[in-house]
């Protein structure tokens, strides 16, 4: 297969051997972020479709996810950075009950490489932990990621919890993840949250929104 098709195939097949060499060859032609967006994410999309239609079993999805993570880790040091970290600070987490973190970690990379300090709490984080971290680290915003339909409900509960603790005005919230829709966030959640809540379709929209929030 040609290089970029082979790279996409590696994600689908969970084939790690020779990954770095292929990535290095790809970087000679294309910036690392484009490799992620155009090639690797296309592979993850296929994995999602195969899994969703019952043609791929979970252990293989996990293998694909591991190759994806290894690929991103290999590319990350080669990405362009605007170094300061002084544009603002965001606490980022995957919500309670949800283990999906590839998208969240991409958001971390994009924000960190573009002047934000990211406090990445990891996966399955209850709102209490998120709020404690936001408070201790004096965050300017909170970002929550979730890929399960269940997580969209958790996000709603989290916003309600922030209302009831009276901290909604303090933290603008950025929400993202495959199960969310813009209309759910902008129509249903924005109506109930007493602070600012924004939907980010991808990591770049997350960056644009942070720039707006911090402006
Ligand atoms: Co799971 N999984 N998974 N999975 N998985 C999905 C989400 C699913 C849609 C697959 C399917 O059925 N087609 C489905 C959810 C269905 C639903 O809820 N209705 C599903 C399921 C069912 C499950 C399990 C329940 C399976 C099981 O155990 N029977 C289980 C859940 C466990 C749990 O969470 N408690 C499970 C487990 C796993 C693995 C562990 C095997 C693995 C995750 C590994 C990991 O993340 N470390 C996995 C994977 C890889 C997937 C799919 C195939 C790919 C997800 C991914 O990484 N995509 C996924 C299929 C899909 O999403 N269509 C699927 C690439 C990633 C870059 O995209 O995270 O959407 P995404 O991020 C995007 C944007 O959404 C946005 O930016 C990114 C792009 O720039 N974004 C943000 C994300 N977060 C953001 C936050 C922001 C801003 C933007 O600001 C804060």
Coordinates of C-alpha atoms and ligand atoms in Angstrom, one line a residue:
X1 CA 0.0 0.0 0.0
X2 CA 1.1 3.6 -0.5
X3 CA 2.5 5.3 2.7
X4 CA -0.6 7.2 3.8
X5 CA -3.0 4.4 3.1
X6 CA -0.7 2.0 5.0
X7 CA -0.7 4.4 8.0
X8 CA -4.5 4.5 8.0
X9 CA -4.6 0.7 7.7
X10 CA -2.2 0.4 10.7
X11 CA -4.8 2.1 12.9
X12 CA -7.6 -0.1 11.6
X13 CA -5.5 -3.3 12.0
X14 CA -3.8 -2.3 15.2
X15 CA -0.4 -3.0 13.6
X16 CA 2.3 -1.3 15.6
X17 CA 5.4 -2.9 14.0
X18 CA 7.2 -0.4 11.8
X19 CA 4.8 2.4 12.8
X20 CA 7.5 4.9 13.7
X21 CA 9.4 4.5 10.4
X22 CA 6.2 5.1 8.5
X23 CA 5.4 8.2 10.6
X24 CA 8.9 9.5 10.0
X25 CA 8.5 9.0 6.3
X26 CA 5.1 10.7 6.4
X27 CA 6.5 13.7 8.3
X28 CA 9.0 14.2 5.5
X29 CA 6.0 15.1 3.3
X30 CA 3.3 16.4 5.6
X31 CA 3.0 18.3 8.9
X32 CA 2.3 16.0 11.9
X33 CA -1.1 17.5 12.6
X34 CA -2.3 16.8 9.1
X35 CA -1.2 13.2 9.5
X36 CA -3.4 13.0 12.6
X37 CA -6.4 14.7 11.1
X38 CA -6.4 13.3 7.6
X39 CA -4.9 9.9 8.0
X40 CA -5.0 8.5 11.6
X41 CA -8.4 9.9 12.5
X42 CA -9.8 8.4 9.3
X43 CA -8.5 5.0 10.5
X44 CA -10.2 5.5 13.9
X45 CA -13.5 6.4 12.1
X46 CA -13.4 3.1 10.3
X47 CA -12.7 1.3 13.6
X48 CA -15.8 2.9 15.1
X49 CA -17.9 1.9 12.1
X50 CA -16.6 -1.7 12.2
X51 CA -17.2 -2.0 15.9
X52 CA -20.6 -0.3 15.7
X53 CA -21.7 -2.8 13.0
X54 CA -20.4 -5.8 14.9
X55 CA -17.6 -6.5 12.5
X56 CA -14.9 -5.8 15.0
X57 CA -14.5 -7.0 18.6
X58 CA -13.5 -4.9 21.5
X59 CA -10.0 -6.2 22.1
X60 CA -9.2 -5.2 18.5
X61 CA -10.6 -1.7 19.1
X62 CA -8.3 -1.4 22.0
X63 CA -5.3 -2.4 19.9
X64 CA -6.3 0.2 17.3
X65 CA -6.6 2.8 20.1
X66 CA -3.1 1.8 21.4
X67 CA -1.5 2.2 18.0
X68 CA -3.3 5.6 17.6
X69 CA -1.9 6.7 20.9
X70 CA 1.6 5.6 20.1
X71 CA 1.4 7.4 16.7
X72 CA 0.2 10.6 18.4
X73 CA 3.0 10.3 21.0
X74 CA 5.5 9.9 18.2
X75 CA 4.2 12.9 16.3
X76 CA 3.7 15.3 19.2
X77 CA 7.3 16.4 19.7
X78 CA 7.4 17.5 16.1
X79 CA 4.4 19.8 16.2
X80 CA 4.7 23.5 16.0
X81 CA 4.5 25.2 19.4
X82 CA 3.8 28.7 20.5
X83 CA 5.7 28.2 23.7
X84 CA 4.5 30.4 26.5
X85 CA 1.6 28.6 28.2
X86 CA 0.4 32.1 29.3
X87 CA -2.9 32.4 27.5
X88 CA -4.9 30.8 30.2
X89 CA -5.4 27.6 32.1
X90 CA -7.9 24.9 31.6
X91 CA -8.8 21.8 33.6
X92 CA -9.6 18.9 31.2
X93 CA -11.1 15.6 32.0
X94 CA -13.1 12.7 30.5
X95 CA -16.3 12.5 32.6
X96 CA -17.3 9.9 35.2
X97 CA -17.8 6.4 33.8
X98 CA -16.1 7.1 30.5
X99 CA -12.7 5.7 29.5
X100 CA -12.3 7.3 26.1
X101 CA -9.4 9.6 26.0
X102 CA -7.9 9.9 22.6
X103 CA -10.0 13.0 21.7
X104 CA -9.4 14.6 25.0
X105 CA -5.7 14.1 24.7
X106 CA -5.7 15.7 21.3
X107 CA -7.5 18.7 22.8
X108 CA -4.7 18.8 25.4
X109 CA -2.0 18.7 22.7
X110 CA -3.7 21.4 20.5
X111 CA -4.3 23.7 23.5
X112 CA -0.8 23.1 25.0
X113 CA 0.9 23.8 21.7
X114 CA -1.0 27.0 21.3
X115 CA -0.3 28.8 24.5
X116 CA -2.6 27.3 27.1
X117 CA -1.7 25.5 30.2
X118 CA -3.7 22.3 30.4
X119 CA -4.3 20.4 33.6
X120 CA -5.3 17.0 32.2
X121 CA -7.0 14.9 34.9
X122 CA -7.4 11.8 32.8
X123 CA -10.5 9.6 32.5
X124 CA -13.6 8.7 34.6
X125 CA -13.4 11.9 36.6
X126 CA -16.3 12.8 38.9
X127 CA -17.3 16.4 39.0
X128 CA -16.0 16.9 42.5
X129 CA -12.5 16.1 41.4
X130 CA -12.8 18.4 38.4
X131 CA -14.0 21.3 40.5
X132 CA -11.4 20.7 43.2
X133 CA -8.7 20.8 40.5
X134 CA -10.2 23.9 38.9
X135 CA -10.3 25.7 42.2
X136 CA -6.8 24.6 43.4
X137 CA -5.2 25.4 40.0
X138 CA -7.2 28.6 39.5
X139 CA -8.4 27.5 36.2
X140 CA -10.0 29.9 33.7
X141 CA -12.2 27.2 32.2
X142 CA -13.2 23.6 32.5
X143 CA -13.3 21.1 29.6
X144 CA -15.2 17.9 29.7
X145 CA -15.0 15.1 27.2
X146 CA -17.2 12.1 26.8
X147 CA -18.0 9.6 24.0
X148 CA -20.8 7.5 25.5
X149 CA -24.4 8.6 25.2
X150 CA -24.4 8.1 29.0
X151 CA -21.7 10.8 29.3
X152 CA -24.0 13.4 27.8
X153 CA -26.3 12.8 30.7
X154 CA -23.4 13.0 33.1
X155 CA -22.4 16.3 31.6
X156 CA -25.8 17.7 32.2
X157 CA -25.7 16.5 35.8
X158 CA -22.2 18.1 36.2
X159 CA -23.5 21.4 35.0
X160 CA -26.5 21.2 37.4
X161 CA -24.0 20.4 40.2
X162 CA -22.0 23.5 39.3
X163 CA -25.2 25.5 39.4
X164 CA -26.1 24.2 42.8
X165 CA -22.6 24.9 44.1
X166 CA -22.9 28.4 42.8
X167 CA -19.7 28.2 40.7
X168 CA -21.2 28.4 37.3
X169 CA -20.3 32.1 36.8
X170 CA -16.7 31.2 37.7
X171 CA -15.9 28.7 35.0
X172 CA -16.9 28.7 31.4
X173 CA -17.3 25.1 30.3
X174 CA -16.2 23.5 27.0
X175 CA -17.8 20.2 26.1
X176 CA -16.8 17.8 23.4
X177 CA -16.9 14.1 22.3
X178 CA -18.6 12.0 19.7
X179 CA -21.9 11.4 21.5
X180 CA -22.6 15.1 21.9
X181 CA -24.3 17.3 19.4
X182 CA -24.2 21.1 18.9
X183 CA -27.9 21.3 19.4
X184 CA -28.0 19.3 22.6
X185 CA -25.3 21.6 24.1
X186 CA -26.6 24.9 22.7
X187 CA -30.3 24.3 23.1
X188 CA -30.6 21.9 26.1
X189 CA -27.5 22.5 28.2
X190 CA -26.9 26.2 27.6
X191 CA -30.5 26.8 28.8
X192 CA -29.9 25.2 32.2
X193 CA -26.3 26.2 33.0
X194 CA -26.0 29.5 34.7
X195 CA -22.6 30.2 33.2
X196 CA -21.1 29.9 29.7
X197 CA -21.2 26.5 28.0
X198 CA -19.8 25.8 24.6
X199 CA -19.8 22.9 22.2
X200 CA -16.5 22.0 20.4
X201 CA -16.8 19.7 17.4
X202 CA -13.1 19.1 17.4
X203 CA -9.9 20.1 19.1
X204 CA -9.5 23.2 16.8
X205 CA -12.9 24.5 17.6
X206 CA -11.9 24.0 21.3
X207 CA -8.9 26.2 20.7
X208 CA -10.9 28.9 18.9
X209 CA -13.4 28.8 21.8
X210 CA -10.7 29.1 24.4
X211 CA -9.3 32.1 22.5
X212 CA -12.8 33.7 22.6
X213 CA -13.3 32.9 26.3
X214 CA -9.9 34.4 27.2
X215 CA -10.3 37.5 24.9
Ligands
LIG1 CO1 -15.6 2.7 22.7 N1 -17.4 3.3 22.1 N2 -16.4 1.7 24.1 N3 -13.8 2.2 23.1 N4 -15.1 3.6 21.1 C1 -17.5 4.4 21.0 C2 -17.6 5.7 21.6 C3 -18.8 3.9 20.3 C4 -19.5 5.1 19.5 C5 -18.5 2.8 19.3 C6 -19.6 2.3 18.5 O1 -20.5 1.6 19.0 N5 -19.7 2.5 17.2 C7 -19.6 3.3 21.4 C8 -20.5 4.3 22.2 C9 -22.0 4.0 22.0 C10 -22.9 4.8 22.8 O2 -22.7 5.3 23.9 N6 -24.1 4.9 22.3 C11 -18.6 2.8 22.3 C12 -18.8 1.8 23.3 C13 -20.1 1.1 23.4 C14 -17.7 1.3 24.2 C15 -17.9 0.3 25.4 C16 -19.2 0.5 26.2 C17 -17.8 -1.1 24.8 C18 -17.9 -2.2 25.8 O3 -17.3 -2.3 26.8 N7 -18.9 -3.1 25.4 C19 -16.6 0.7 26.2 C20 -16.9 1.8 27.2 C21 -16.1 1.8 28.4 C22 -16.3 3.0 29.2 O4 -16.1 4.1 28.8 N8 -16.8 2.8 30.4 C23 -15.7 1.2 25.1 C24 -14.3 1.0 25.2 C25 -13.5 1.5 24.2 C26 -12.0 1.2 24.1 C27 -11.3 1.2 25.5 C28 -11.7 -0.2 23.5 C29 -11.5 2.3 23.2 C30 -11.0 3.6 23.9 C31 -9.5 3.7 24.1 C32 -9.1 5.1 24.6 O5 -9.8 6.1 24.3 N9 -8.1 5.1 25.3 C33 -12.7 2.6 22.4 C34 -12.7 3.3 21.2 C35 -11.4 3.6 20.5 C36 -13.9 3.8 20.5 C37 -14.1 4.4 19.2 C38 -14.0 3.3 18.1 C39 -13.1 5.5 18.7 C40 -13.1 6.7 19.7 C41 -11.9 7.6 19.4 O6 -10.9 7.6 20.0 N10 -12.1 8.4 18.3 C42 -15.6 5.0 19.3 C43 -16.3 5.2 18.0 C44 -16.6 6.6 17.7 O7 -16.3 7.5 18.3 N11 -17.4 6.8 16.7 C45 -16.1 4.2 20.4 C46 -11.1 9.3 17.8 C47 -11.1 10.6 18.7 C48 -10.1 11.6 18.2 O8 -12.4 11.2 18.5 O9 -12.8 11.3 21.0 O10 -14.6 11.9 19.3 P1 -13.2 11.9 19.7 O11 -12.6 13.3 19.7 C49 -12.8 14.3 18.7 C50 -14.1 15.2 19.0 O12 -15.1 14.5 19.6 C51 -13.5 16.3 19.8 O13 -12.2 16.4 19.4 C52 -11.7 15.2 18.8 C53 -11.2 15.5 17.4 O14 -10.4 16.6 17.3 N12 -13.5 16.2 21.3 C54 -13.5 17.4 22.0 C55 -13.5 15.2 22.1 N13 -13.5 15.6 23.4 C56 -13.4 16.9 23.4 C57 -13.4 17.8 24.4 C58 -13.4 19.2 24.1 C59 -13.4 19.6 22.7 C60 -13.4 18.7 21.7 O15 -13.3 20.2 25.0 C61 -13.3 19.8 26.3

